[in-house]
Amino acid sequence: MQVTLQQVAKQAGVSVSTVSRVLNNASVRVGPETRQRIREIAADMGYRANGTARALATGKTHSVALWADNVLSTYYSQMICLLRTEAENHGYDLMIGKADTLHDGSINSAKLMAWPLDGVLTIDLPRAQIPGLKQSLLWGKPFLNIGAYAAGDADFVKVDFTSAAVEAVRHLDSLGCDRIANLLPDWLDFFEEVGDTRLTGYQLAMSQLGKKIEYIFTENERRQGTVAPLEAYIRDHGCPQGIFCYNDDMAISAHLLIQKLGLRIPEDVALIGCNGIDDTDYLYPQLTTIVQPMEMMCATAWNLLEKRIREPGCPLQQVTLSARLMVRGSTVKDWQPT
Amino acid sequence: MRTSLRQVAERAGVSGATVSRVLNDVNVCITPETRERVKSIAAEMGYHPNRVARALATGRTQALALWIVNFRSPYYTKLMYYNRKQAELNGYDLMISGAQIRNGGSLDASKLVSWPVDGILAVDVPRGETPGLADSLFWGKPVVNMGGYVTDLADYVRVDFRNRSAEAVKHLYEVGCRRIAYVVPDWFEWFNETDDPRLRGYQDAMGELGSEPEYIISTNEWRSTAIARVSEYYRAGNRPDALFCYNDDMAIGAYRAVRDLGLQVPHDVALIGCDGIEETEYLDPQLTTLEQPVSKMCEVAWTFMKQRIEDPGMPLQRAVVQPNLLIRGSSER
């Protein structure tokens, strides 16, 4: 049987509101001894707050949904791990899921509103292609999107790869790479439409260097979807001396394949990934990659979302952070970790 | 302003109970026309049920908590992925909850039971050292625990590594390894006390082979510490020609350490990991591992959970599954 606040109050000989305030750490004039006594009595009696009733009364549940499309990739799992730590530090629970979408691909906002969430965080939302986002914004749920792709009409913490991508291409050029290809999923229309900063950076640097753009398209952004298309491309066109990859997963696949084909990294092919996941440390040679400031992105995201929950009417909060190039052995021969 | 059930009823000219039954698809005598009309009025008015109120009334929230202590490892990501799939399939929300651990190491169960979830899926509970679990059971929240470590205080789906670990060690012997060390985190005493299946499997095989067990004890179960520890061990002049590792992360760390010392995998040192994370396929050579049937484990755990929620008093449900020994390049000579 659940112990009620009333029973605790009766036992302690104080009012219900005093018990409530003490247990919620609200500031009220209650002597330290009384506080201590109430806490002890509550603990002895096995009192615990009824979260459901509290949520109904306050309209706040201290839970936030996190929507991510592909939680199996190491990048997303690292982001989820960091966001979960932030949530815990701020006293929130995190519900992890996909956006619940309807047949037409729009967000099922009825479901969203029915579940008492204080806010929604998404990673790379436009990549998940959810046309219903605007509608969910209409419902007024506090919302923030994080990542390489962000919906512009809501709060976001965005990572900008442009300058790092330019630097990556220039780095490949400085190593003497004649052909520098961009290995990317076959979503060029989407990338151009949203102004993907990796693509923009690649195109910009290539035109500055007066080089011919060369795309190698893969099935998707995952490791498994990379091997066969890249192998076919190398067979038909030979291997470019420099390859700038859309993400680390694809670069890790390319790394394995290139060596299997008897080519040396970096002597024959210099390779650069993107995101900076842990797995890049465990390749031979280690992968040169563009590192996202994941910790800072997640900490900032959480602060902004909490502010939005507290002040639903505050002005749009939009933060853009830059990624940076980390040079390692997959582009520089005999590179040694420092 | 939120639309209430009453407003929908008023507009439709029916009772609140009728609206509620239509929207909850309760099977009572309401004509298809009325059903259709109520539904379209509710949609038009933007009505959605208040799930908090419903939860308070029914005591059910259609949400489960998933406790994972260590998120960093890709194995736990995989578990999360398949649990999320089950949640979608079964129409539940999934709350990813760090088991809230108090300073003393006990579980902050008060937080957990105060929050409305219908049950708790706990991963590797005793390993996570959550002594408070028994309390939450005492409070009557359904718990299904799963993984390499389980408590029999609640329903469980356990992976039993013992036989396959022994098989893995014998496989290393068969390919010619004669000094097979076990790379294990620094909870050796606890493993020993609790008959840890991986440890016992290793010891079983070593005993059968007449070989002396040899342990490389690392600080924890992570990659970075495994690199340091394995590297130290070899630099001190020890030369095992095979490493059986507690998990894939430690095996990946060991792989780095061994290669950095200029040794070849598998020729100089053969390697075996545990868990079967995706990355084992992307090492060169690929890593031999004991793959946990994660998808199957989650499926069974959810079946147990649904049955437990329906019938809290039913007898303990237990399942034990075996990992698969995937032999790959890191142990083929």
XYZ file of C-alpha atoms in Angstrom:
671
model
C 0.000 0.000 0.000
C 1.367 3.354 -0.946
C 2.078 5.695 1.971
C 0.529 9.112 1.471
C 1.774 12.562 2.284
C -1.106 12.872 4.758
C 0.069 9.858 6.721
C 3.594 11.245 6.936
C 2.253 14.613 8.064
C 0.104 13.011 10.743
C 2.976 10.951 12.075
C 5.270 13.988 12.147
C 2.592 16.212 13.645
C 2.981 18.887 10.978
C 0.883 20.085 8.057
C 0.805 18.346 4.704
C 2.238 21.401 2.989
C 5.215 21.434 5.362
C 5.981 17.811 4.509
C 5.633 18.554 0.835
C 7.960 21.532 1.025
C 10.577 19.716 3.026
C 10.589 16.707 0.709
C 10.723 18.904 -2.369
C 13.499 21.013 -0.863
C 11.396 24.124 -1.304
C 12.589 27.090 0.659
C 10.325 27.539 3.623
C 10.906 28.431 7.222
C 11.264 25.023 8.774
C 13.988 24.405 11.334
C 16.782 21.992 10.430
C 15.669 19.573 13.176
C 12.121 19.453 11.838
C 13.378 18.960 8.287
C 15.564 16.121 9.435
C 12.742 14.562 11.451
C 10.270 14.754 8.556
C 12.768 13.179 6.178
C 13.470 10.364 8.580
C 9.796 9.674 9.167
C 9.086 9.708 5.427
C 11.947 7.302 4.825
C 10.876 5.030 7.680
C 7.345 4.866 6.393
C 8.569 4.169 2.867
C 6.947 7.297 1.476
C 7.657 8.073 -2.157
C 6.236 10.745 -4.353
C 3.587 9.709 -6.858
C 5.179 10.853 -10.087
C 1.974 10.472 -12.036
C -0.026 12.648 -9.689
C 2.748 15.205 -9.588
C 2.888 15.283 -13.374
C -0.874 15.777 -13.553
C -0.717 18.621 -11.052
C 2.304 20.455 -12.433
C 2.074 19.514 -16.110
C 5.809 18.771 -15.929
C 7.283 15.320 -16.019
C 10.994 16.020 -16.170
C 11.281 13.748 -19.121
C 12.530 14.646 -22.570
C 12.288 12.608 -25.749
C 15.345 12.052 -27.874
C 14.704 11.225 -31.498
C 17.499 9.728 -33.521
C 17.216 7.875 -36.754
C 20.058 5.394 -36.608
C 21.059 4.579 -33.059
C 23.306 1.732 -34.148
C 25.993 3.973 -35.559
C 28.801 4.823 -33.186
C 28.341 8.551 -33.738
C 24.732 8.464 -32.624
C 25.503 6.195 -29.720
C 28.217 8.563 -28.528
C 25.795 11.464 -28.809
C 23.083 9.571 -26.945
C 25.552 8.661 -24.233
C 26.561 12.303 -23.777
C 22.967 13.530 -23.817
C 21.974 10.952 -21.284
C 24.709 12.177 -18.965
C 23.448 15.727 -19.408
C 19.891 14.590 -18.697
C 20.951 12.873 -15.514
C 22.955 15.836 -14.342
C 19.925 18.045 -14.848
C 17.506 15.627 -13.185
C 15.679 14.570 -16.334
C 14.752 11.217 -17.808
C 15.342 10.540 -21.453
C 12.887 8.671 -23.641
C 14.619 7.308 -26.687
C 12.748 6.636 -29.828
C 12.062 7.489 -33.361
C 9.646 10.255 -34.060
C 6.306 8.516 -34.185
C 5.242 9.222 -37.752
C 1.987 8.774 -39.597
C 1.487 7.171 -43.020
C 2.243 10.388 -44.836
C 5.511 10.730 -42.956
C 4.390 13.606 -40.754
C 4.812 13.492 -37.005
C 2.043 11.925 -34.998
C 1.600 14.952 -32.810
C -1.435 13.480 -31.081
C 0.811 10.783 -29.713
C 3.468 13.305 -28.883
C 1.112 15.568 -26.999
C -0.618 12.727 -25.219
C 2.605 11.619 -23.663
C 3.671 14.128 -21.061
C 7.091 15.162 -22.259
C 8.626 18.449 -21.231
C 10.514 18.726 -24.494
C 11.968 17.025 -27.538
C 15.569 16.746 -28.684
C 16.427 15.445 -32.112
C 19.696 14.590 -33.801
C 20.028 15.387 -37.511
C 16.301 15.844 -37.839
C 16.039 16.869 -41.493
C 18.099 13.864 -42.416
C 15.355 11.780 -40.866
C 13.054 13.605 -43.284
C 10.088 14.379 -41.105
C 7.810 16.834 -42.881
C 5.567 17.066 -39.824
C 8.083 19.049 -37.843
C 6.399 22.371 -38.443
C 3.133 21.005 -37.200
C 4.722 19.722 -34.053
C 6.171 23.176 -33.554
C 2.675 24.535 -33.851
C 1.679 22.431 -30.907
C 4.252 24.380 -29.000
C 6.266 21.616 -27.463
C 9.756 22.858 -26.460
C 12.057 21.506 -29.095
C 15.703 21.616 -30.070
C 17.608 19.976 -32.894
C 21.289 19.096 -32.895
C 23.741 17.982 -35.519
C 24.957 18.544 -39.035
C 21.400 19.159 -40.180
C 19.061 21.418 -38.284
C 15.618 22.724 -39.000
C 16.049 26.471 -39.203
C 12.721 27.483 -37.697
C 13.459 26.079 -34.246
C 16.191 26.185 -31.617
C 19.309 24.367 -32.728
C 22.911 23.541 -32.019
C 24.448 22.993 -35.372
C 27.885 21.820 -36.357
C 29.493 23.535 -39.333
C 31.995 21.443 -41.296
C 32.759 23.985 -44.013
C 36.154 25.277 -42.904
C 37.334 21.864 -41.683
C 36.267 20.266 -44.991
C 38.156 22.956 -46.930
C 41.181 22.304 -44.761
C 40.853 18.551 -45.314
C 40.849 18.914 -49.099
C 43.770 21.345 -48.977
C 45.631 18.935 -46.736
C 45.145 16.161 -49.318
C 46.321 18.525 -52.042
C 49.416 19.472 -50.051
C 50.312 15.783 -49.853
C 50.429 15.700 -53.637
C 47.116 13.938 -54.254
C 46.221 14.492 -57.874
C 42.658 13.200 -57.794
C 40.692 14.034 -54.635
C 37.337 12.304 -54.449
C 34.398 12.795 -52.113
C 32.931 9.485 -50.915
C 29.308 10.097 -49.974
C 25.880 8.468 -49.914
C 23.862 8.879 -53.065
C 21.714 11.704 -51.724
C 23.319 14.553 -53.621
C 20.017 16.329 -54.225
C 19.261 16.355 -50.548
C 22.782 17.472 -49.645
C 22.623 20.354 -52.110
C 19.150 21.332 -51.019
C 20.064 21.558 -47.334
C 23.508 22.986 -48.038
C 25.432 20.114 -46.452
C 28.561 21.800 -45.120
C 30.836 18.859 -45.875
C 29.820 19.008 -49.516
C 30.040 22.799 -49.623
C 33.542 22.704 -48.148
C 34.669 20.038 -50.593
C 33.263 21.899 -53.603
C 34.716 25.210 -52.445
C 38.228 23.868 -51.901
C 38.192 21.930 -55.177
C 37.221 24.997 -57.148
C 39.846 27.119 -55.377
C 42.455 24.510 -56.279
C 41.139 24.313 -59.833
C 40.519 20.597 -59.459
C 37.858 18.448 -61.014
C 35.080 17.346 -58.662
C 34.900 13.572 -58.299
C 32.104 11.841 -56.409
C 32.027 8.218 -55.355
C 28.477 7.335 -54.371
C 27.613 4.633 -51.877
C 24.298 2.965 -51.032
C 23.982 4.683 -47.678
C 26.025 6.179 -44.844
C 26.839 2.879 -43.174
C 29.800 0.597 -43.252
C 28.058 -2.184 -45.097
C 26.668 0.049 -47.819
C 30.119 1.346 -48.722
C 32.227 -1.664 -49.674
C 30.606 -2.884 -52.905
C 30.079 0.525 -54.586
C 33.607 1.672 -53.707
C 35.138 -1.548 -54.953
C 33.256 -1.260 -58.253
C 34.310 2.381 -58.609
C 37.989 1.622 -58.054
C 37.803 -1.241 -60.559
C 36.283 1.006 -63.238
C 38.087 4.282 -62.583
C 41.201 3.421 -60.628
C 41.667 4.722 -57.099
C 41.945 8.463 -56.418
C 45.022 9.395 -54.344
C 42.918 11.275 -51.842
C 39.464 10.344 -50.524
C 37.418 12.576 -48.274
C 34.601 10.552 -46.715
C 31.171 11.710 -45.576
C 31.613 9.998 -42.205
C 33.951 7.781 -40.210
C 31.907 4.627 -40.746
C 32.348 4.923 -44.482
C 36.033 5.761 -44.055
C 36.535 2.688 -41.853
C 34.993 0.503 -44.571
C 37.125 2.201 -47.224
C 40.236 1.759 -45.079
C 39.739 -2.006 -44.898
C 38.850 -2.361 -48.573
C 41.755 -0.254 -49.880
C 44.269 -2.329 -47.952
C 42.592 -5.516 -49.116
C 43.071 -4.345 -52.709
C 46.809 -4.190 -52.025
C 47.035 -0.404 -51.866
C 48.907 1.301 -49.032
C 47.507 3.973 -46.738
C 48.682 6.726 -46.873
C 51.400 6.128 -49.523
C 48.980 5.178 -52.306
C 45.732 6.528 -50.932
C 45.274 9.213 -48.274
C 41.989 8.888 -46.424
C 39.973 11.318 -44.295
C 36.818 10.589 -42.305
C 34.340 12.792 -40.516
C 32.785 12.919 -36.994
C 35.660 11.751 -34.818
C 34.223 8.563 -33.360
C 36.299 6.389 -31.004
C 36.626 3.647 -33.601
C 38.969 5.795 -35.704
C 41.662 5.275 -33.032
C 41.759 1.540 -33.642
C 42.747 1.414 -37.292
C 46.189 0.937 -38.769
C 47.120 3.582 -39.535
C 44.802 5.715 -37.383
C 42.275 7.716 -39.299
C 42.623 11.407 -40.055
C 39.190 12.818 -39.392
C 37.094 15.903 -38.847
C 36.116 16.026 -35.205
C 32.751 17.305 -34.039
C 32.781 19.010 -30.631
C 30.292 16.455 -29.306
C 30.613 17.268 -25.586
C 30.099 20.942 -26.167
C 27.215 20.337 -28.566
C 25.376 18.207 -26.030
C 26.029 20.481 -23.054
C 24.904 23.531 -25.035
C 21.847 21.719 -26.356
C 20.740 20.823 -22.894
C 21.143 24.332 -21.547
C 19.137 25.787 -24.414
C 16.382 23.210 -24.113
C 16.035 23.777 -20.379
C 15.770 27.491 -21.011
C 13.070 26.871 -23.611
C 11.158 24.688 -21.142
C 11.391 27.420 -18.484
C 10.615 30.260 -20.874
C 8.576 28.973 -23.787
C 8.366 32.468 -25.248
C 12.080 33.290 -25.308
C 13.607 34.316 -28.670
C 14.945 31.673 -31.056
C 18.170 30.147 -29.723
C 20.535 29.062 -32.471
C 24.167 28.148 -31.927
C 26.634 27.010 -34.574
C 29.874 25.303 -33.592
C 32.786 24.467 -35.871
C 34.367 21.081 -36.397
C 38.136 20.734 -36.684
C 40.509 18.615 -38.730
C 42.609 16.099 -36.801
C 45.540 14.872 -38.860
C 46.779 11.325 -38.246
C 48.391 8.359 -39.943
C 45.877 7.764 -42.732
C 47.167 10.895 -44.455
C 50.679 11.389 -43.072
C 53.261 8.632 -43.342
C 54.989 7.600 -40.121
C 52.728 9.834 -38.104
C 53.105 9.162 -34.392
C 50.539 9.886 -31.694
C 51.802 12.603 -29.393
C -6.137 25.634 -24.673
C -6.503 21.943 -24.435
C -9.712 20.372 -25.790
C -11.461 18.163 -23.243
C -13.411 14.979 -23.742
C -16.502 16.826 -22.576
C -16.209 19.429 -25.309
C -15.978 16.719 -27.943
C -19.034 14.975 -26.448
C -21.021 18.182 -26.412
C -20.249 18.950 -30.045
C -21.048 15.391 -31.126
C -24.217 15.303 -29.048
C -23.244 12.106 -27.264
C -22.125 11.269 -23.745
C -18.535 11.533 -22.545
C -18.502 7.775 -22.033
C -19.412 7.217 -25.678
C -16.573 9.449 -26.858
C -14.167 7.669 -24.573
C -15.261 4.246 -25.855
C -15.038 5.256 -29.484
C -11.579 6.779 -29.127
C -10.302 3.839 -27.120
C -11.805 1.378 -29.617
C -13.806 -0.328 -26.907
C -16.126 -2.870 -28.410
C -19.640 -1.818 -27.401
C -22.827 -1.195 -29.381
C -22.052 2.080 -31.116
C -22.983 2.347 -34.781
C -20.229 2.810 -37.367
C -21.706 6.203 -38.338
C -21.533 7.511 -34.782
C -18.013 6.147 -34.376
C -16.921 7.858 -37.562
C -18.590 11.134 -36.587
C -17.082 11.195 -33.082
C -13.640 10.430 -34.479
C -13.749 13.172 -37.060
C -15.060 15.747 -34.565
C -12.320 14.796 -32.093
C -9.694 15.159 -34.825
C -11.121 18.473 -35.989
C -11.103 19.866 -32.467
C -7.549 18.659 -31.918
C -8.522 16.416 -29.044
C -5.924 14.024 -27.707
C -6.284 11.970 -24.583
C -4.349 13.109 -21.555
C -2.073 10.202 -20.930
C -1.071 11.363 -17.497
C -4.688 11.388 -16.381
C -5.215 8.037 -18.005
C -2.141 6.654 -16.272
C -3.399 7.919 -12.942
C -6.748 6.254 -13.528
C -5.543 2.941 -14.948
C -2.158 2.680 -13.253
C -0.646 1.859 -16.664
C 1.526 4.148 -18.747
C 2.595 1.936 -21.674
C 6.138 2.960 -20.930
C 9.043 0.818 -19.796
C 12.367 1.853 -18.367
C 15.548 0.370 -19.776
C 18.398 0.409 -17.312
C 21.823 0.344 -18.748
C 24.731 1.175 -16.537
C 27.473 1.614 -19.110
C 26.379 3.315 -22.265
C 29.722 3.820 -23.822
C 30.208 0.333 -25.159
C 28.712 -0.501 -28.566
C 27.317 -3.700 -27.079
C 24.934 -1.684 -24.946
C 24.038 0.429 -27.942
C 23.047 -2.738 -29.712
C 20.900 -3.761 -26.759
C 19.270 -0.368 -26.769
C 18.606 -0.622 -30.481
C 16.825 -3.966 -30.247
C 14.882 -2.937 -27.153
C 13.730 0.141 -28.974
C 12.593 -2.044 -31.851
C 10.573 -4.155 -29.425
C 9.084 -0.996 -27.926
C 7.905 0.119 -31.349
C 6.550 -3.314 -32.151
C 4.650 -3.555 -28.890
C 3.368 0.008 -28.744
C 5.390 1.065 -25.708
C 7.545 4.076 -24.996
C 11.016 3.354 -23.802
C 12.675 5.420 -21.163
C 16.410 5.064 -21.133
C 17.293 5.372 -17.586
C 20.609 5.356 -16.007
C 19.925 3.331 -12.961
C 20.333 6.245 -10.557
C 23.056 5.193 -8.234
C 23.461 6.893 -4.891
C 26.828 7.709 -3.442
C 26.886 4.509 -1.464
C 26.457 2.513 -4.687
C 22.865 1.536 -3.980
C 20.114 2.156 -6.456
C 17.912 5.177 -6.002
C 14.756 3.161 -6.331
C 12.531 5.892 -4.970
C 13.126 7.908 -8.109
C 12.336 4.943 -10.207
C 9.142 3.784 -8.623
C 7.801 7.285 -8.325
C 8.019 7.634 -12.068
C 5.243 5.920 -13.944
C 6.649 3.093 -15.957
C 4.887 -0.247 -16.194
C 8.081 -2.199 -15.768
C 11.857 -2.205 -15.809
C 14.166 -3.948 -18.224
C 17.501 -4.162 -16.493
C 20.715 -5.042 -18.269
C 23.602 -6.774 -16.482
C 22.197 -5.880 -13.112
C 24.550 -7.454 -10.611
C 27.520 -6.294 -12.642
C 26.108 -2.816 -12.290
C 26.185 -3.361 -8.539
C 22.699 -2.183 -7.863
C 21.822 -3.511 -4.444
C 18.604 -1.511 -4.503
C 17.078 -3.784 -7.079
C 15.610 -6.010 -4.398
C 13.846 -2.955 -2.935
C 12.212 -2.105 -6.201
C 11.049 -5.688 -6.462
C 9.719 -5.312 -2.997
C 7.728 -2.366 -4.236
C 6.191 -4.580 -6.807
C 7.424 -3.063 -10.058
C 7.743 -5.761 -12.737
C 11.393 -6.374 -13.568
C 12.924 -8.457 -16.326
C 16.673 -8.589 -16.297
C 18.903 -9.667 -19.122
C 22.511 -10.102 -20.161
C 25.577 -11.949 -18.998
C 24.669 -11.194 -15.392
C 21.204 -11.562 -13.940
C 19.570 -11.814 -10.577
C 17.080 -14.610 -9.958
C 15.010 -12.264 -7.807
C 13.188 -11.429 -11.033
C 12.418 -12.836 -14.486
C 15.537 -13.111 -16.570
C 17.079 -13.839 -19.958
C 20.636 -14.898 -19.374
C 23.472 -15.464 -21.826
C 25.573 -18.349 -20.649
C 29.165 -17.902 -21.767
C 30.625 -20.901 -19.975
C 30.530 -23.616 -22.650
C 31.377 -21.340 -25.531
C 34.223 -19.729 -23.595
C 35.708 -23.168 -23.062
C 35.215 -23.930 -26.743
C 36.925 -20.689 -27.699
C 39.955 -21.504 -25.542
C 40.157 -25.022 -26.991
C 39.961 -23.553 -30.467
C 42.992 -21.394 -29.637
C 44.825 -24.520 -28.514
C 43.872 -26.386 -31.683
C 45.362 -23.696 -33.911
C 48.624 -24.121 -32.032
C 48.528 -21.577 -29.196
C 50.225 -22.856 -26.081
C 50.128 -19.875 -23.752
C 46.571 -18.605 -23.585
C 45.977 -15.682 -21.224
C 42.629 -14.284 -20.115
C 42.299 -10.475 -20.311
C 39.841 -9.578 -17.594
C 38.687 -6.460 -15.732
C 39.754 -5.922 -12.171
C 36.760 -7.544 -10.500
C 38.514 -10.812 -10.340
C 37.459 -11.688 -6.808
C 33.863 -10.957 -7.582
C 34.052 -13.066 -10.733
C 35.585 -15.840 -8.720
C 33.015 -15.665 -5.950
C 30.081 -15.574 -8.339
C 31.285 -18.337 -10.669
C 31.525 -15.945 -13.582
C 30.779 -18.105 -16.651
C 33.514 -16.629 -18.835
C 36.096 -17.129 -16.100
C 34.907 -20.664 -15.360
C 34.763 -21.529 -19.070
C 38.349 -20.373 -19.443
C 39.414 -22.327 -16.354
C 37.494 -25.452 -17.469
C 39.308 -25.509 -20.792
C 42.704 -24.717 -19.345
C 42.235 -27.525 -16.844
C 41.302 -29.976 -19.601
C 44.285 -28.902 -21.659
C 46.577 -29.211 -18.657
C 47.652 -25.573 -19.038
C 48.264 -23.053 -16.320
C 45.733 -20.176 -16.278
C 47.306 -16.784 -16.832
C 45.497 -13.508 -16.190
C 46.077 -10.031 -17.491
C 44.004 -7.949 -15.138
C 42.917 -4.543 -16.388
C 41.428 -1.645 -14.418
C 37.998 -1.880 -16.052
C 36.319 -3.248 -19.173
C 37.240 -0.421 -21.543
C 39.497 -0.222 -24.541
C 41.923 2.416 -23.352
C 42.787 0.651 -20.123
C 43.142 -2.691 -21.909
C 45.692 -1.165 -24.283
C 47.785 0.104 -21.411
C 47.606 -3.072 -19.372
C 48.284 -5.530 -22.203
C 51.106 -3.408 -23.475
C 52.716 -3.293 -20.007
C 52.323 -7.018 -19.654
C 54.177 -7.794 -22.870
C 56.821 -5.171 -22.264
C 57.546 -6.835 -18.932
C 58.706 -9.830 -20.954
C 55.573 -11.982 -20.802
C 54.768 -13.594 -24.133
C 51.324 -15.234 -24.289
C 50.617 -16.353 -27.860
C 46.845 -16.019 -27.453
C 44.536 -13.655 -25.586
C 40.991 -14.569 -24.680
C 39.294 -11.281 -23.781
C 36.393 -10.528 -21.468
C 34.673 -8.407 -24.138
C 35.193 -7.051 -27.643
C 36.237 -3.641 -26.386
C 39.091 -5.142 -24.408
C 39.996 -7.338 -27.395
C 40.130 -4.251 -29.619
C 42.350 -2.561 -27.033
C 44.548 -5.683 -26.870
C 44.742 -5.704 -30.672
C 46.107 -2.158 -30.627
C 48.598 -2.959 -27.876
C 49.881 -6.062 -29.631
C 50.258 -4.362 -33.003
C 51.930 -1.328 -31.481
C 54.558 -3.720 -30.073
C 55.245 -4.917 -33.612
C 53.600 -8.312 -33.119
C 51.313 -9.824 -35.755
C 47.705 -10.915 -35.230
C 47.051 -13.856 -35.429
C 50.552 -15.155 -36.160
C 52.283 -13.969 -32.988
C 49.187 -13.431 -30.875
C 45.729 -14.868 -31.589
C 42.780 -12.901 -30.221
C 39.217 -13.681 -29.193
C 36.640 -11.223 -27.857
C 33.121 -11.478 -26.456
C 29.785 -9.852 -27.416
C 29.891 -9.595 -31.209
C 29.796 -5.834 -31.760
C 29.827 -4.586 -35.343
C 33.341 -3.256 -35.151
C 34.779 -6.773 -34.837
C 34.094 -7.113 -38.574
C 36.135 -4.015 -39.406
C 39.431 -4.903 -37.816
C 42.125 -6.352 -40.018
C 42.105 -9.291 -39.491
C 38.511 -9.555 -38.319
C 38.031 -10.447 -34.685
C 36.889 -13.890 -33.550
C 34.181 -13.365 -30.953
C 31.401 -14.933 -28.883
C 28.386 -13.238 -30.344
C 25.412 -12.630 -28.063
C 22.041 -13.228 -29.750
C 20.865 -9.747 -28.773
C 17.813 -9.557 -31.016
C 16.518 -12.888 -29.688
C 17.292 -11.919 -26.082
C 15.265 -8.737 -26.381
C 12.368 -10.544 -27.979
C 12.201 -13.052 -25.133
C 12.629 -10.360 -22.477
C 9.675 -8.404 -23.887
C 7.506 -11.514 -23.964
C 8.361 -12.102 -20.305
C 7.657 -8.476 -19.467
C 4.240 -8.421 -21.093
C 3.274 -11.617 -19.300
C 4.558 -10.284 -15.992
C 2.584 -7.050 -16.351
C -0.576 -9.017 -17.094
C -0.018 -11.471 -14.285
C 2.230 -10.101 -11.533
C 1.825 -13.235 -9.454
C 2.996 -15.756 -12.035
C 6.010 -18.004 -11.338
C 9.513 -16.852 -12.224
C 10.217 -16.852 -15.970
C 13.730 -17.806 -16.979
C 15.520 -18.291 -20.272
C 19.136 -19.145 -20.911
C 20.645 -18.595 -24.349
C 24.037 -19.496 -25.773
C 26.368 -17.152 -27.626
C 27.741 -18.181 -31.028
C 31.446 -18.694 -31.502
C 32.274 -16.792 -34.701
C 35.691 -17.892 -35.848
C 37.451 -15.248 -37.912
C 40.895 -14.125 -38.968
C 42.207 -13.080 -35.560
C 42.389 -16.713 -34.427
C 42.991 -18.573 -37.689
C 46.519 -19.680 -38.238
